[in-house]
Coordinates of C-alpha atoms in Angstrom, one line a residue:
A1 CA -49.5 160.9 67.8
L2 CA -46.7 162.9 69.4
P3 CA -45.5 161.4 72.8
G4 CA -47.5 163.1 75.6
A5 CA -50.3 164.5 73.3
H6 CA -52.9 162.3 74.7
R7 CA -51.6 162.9 78.3
A8 CA -51.9 166.6 77.7
L9 CA -55.5 166.2 76.6
A10 CA -56.2 163.9 79.6
T11 CA -55.0 166.8 81.9
L12 CA -57.4 169.2 80.3
H13 CA -60.3 166.8 80.6
A14 CA -59.4 166.1 84.3
Q15 CA -59.3 169.8 85.1
A16 CA -62.7 170.1 83.4
G17 CA -64.0 167.3 85.7
Q18 CA -64.3 164.9 82.7
V19 CA -62.6 162.0 84.4
G20 CA -63.9 159.3 82.1
Q21 CA -62.7 161.1 79.0
A22 CA -59.3 161.9 80.9
F23 CA -58.9 158.2 81.4
A24 CA -59.7 157.4 77.8
E25 CA -57.0 159.8 76.6
L26 CA -54.5 158.2 79.1
R27 CA -55.5 154.7 77.7
A28 CA -54.8 156.1 74.1
E29 CA -51.4 157.5 75.3
L30 CA -50.4 154.2 76.7
E31 CA -51.5 152.3 73.6
A32 CA -49.3 154.6 71.5
H33 CA -46.6 155.0 73.9
P34 CA -46.6 152.2 76.6
D35 CA -43.3 153.6 78.1
D36 CA -44.8 156.9 79.2
A37 CA -44.3 156.6 82.9
R38 CA -46.2 159.8 83.6
A39 CA -49.2 158.4 81.8
Q40 CA -48.9 155.2 83.9
R41 CA -48.8 157.2 87.0
D42 CA -51.8 159.4 86.0
A43 CA -53.9 156.4 85.0
G44 CA -53.1 154.8 88.4
F45 CA -54.3 158.0 90.3
I46 CA -57.5 158.1 88.3
R47 CA -58.1 154.4 88.9
L48 CA -57.4 154.9 92.6
V49 CA -59.2 158.2 93.4
H50 CA -62.1 158.1 91.0
F51 CA -62.8 154.4 90.2
G52 CA -61.7 152.9 93.6
D53 CA -59.7 150.3 91.9
D54 CA -56.8 149.7 94.1
L55 CA -55.3 146.8 92.2
G56 CA -55.6 148.5 88.8
A57 CA -54.0 151.6 90.3
L58 CA -51.2 149.4 91.8
R59 CA -50.5 147.9 88.4
H60 CA -50.2 151.4 86.8
F61 CA -48.0 152.6 89.7
R62 CA -45.6 149.5 89.4
E63 CA -45.2 150.1 85.7
A64 CA -44.4 153.7 86.3
L65 CA -41.8 152.8 88.8
A66 CA -40.3 150.1 86.4
L67 CA -40.1 152.8 83.8
G68 CA -37.9 154.9 86.1
L69 CA -40.5 157.4 87.7
D70 CA -39.2 156.7 91.2
D71 CA -39.1 160.3 92.5
D72 CA -42.8 160.9 92.8
A73 CA -43.6 161.0 96.5
R74 CA -47.4 160.8 96.0
L75 CA -47.0 157.8 93.7
L76 CA -44.8 156.1 96.2
A77 CA -47.0 156.8 99.2
C78 CA -50.1 155.6 97.3
A79 CA -48.3 152.3 96.1
A80 CA -47.0 151.6 99.6
R81 CA -50.5 152.1 101.0
I82 CA -52.1 149.7 98.6
E83 CA -49.4 147.0 99.0

């Protein structure tokens, strides 16, 4: 799959309120492209907001930061709140 393809589908599913399907697409994106920092971030937000999984979200946020996504204020604020 093209990089970002599953992430784009995840966005469409999330906008339609299909959070579980959106998360499944993000997992597929990360399986195919584990270096997709935005998919890591988005998976973290779904875990945090919709699943209430702070530690799972933090793992995704830390990975996104390690991959260089360090200019996203919402990600940084959420990660700091969890830590």
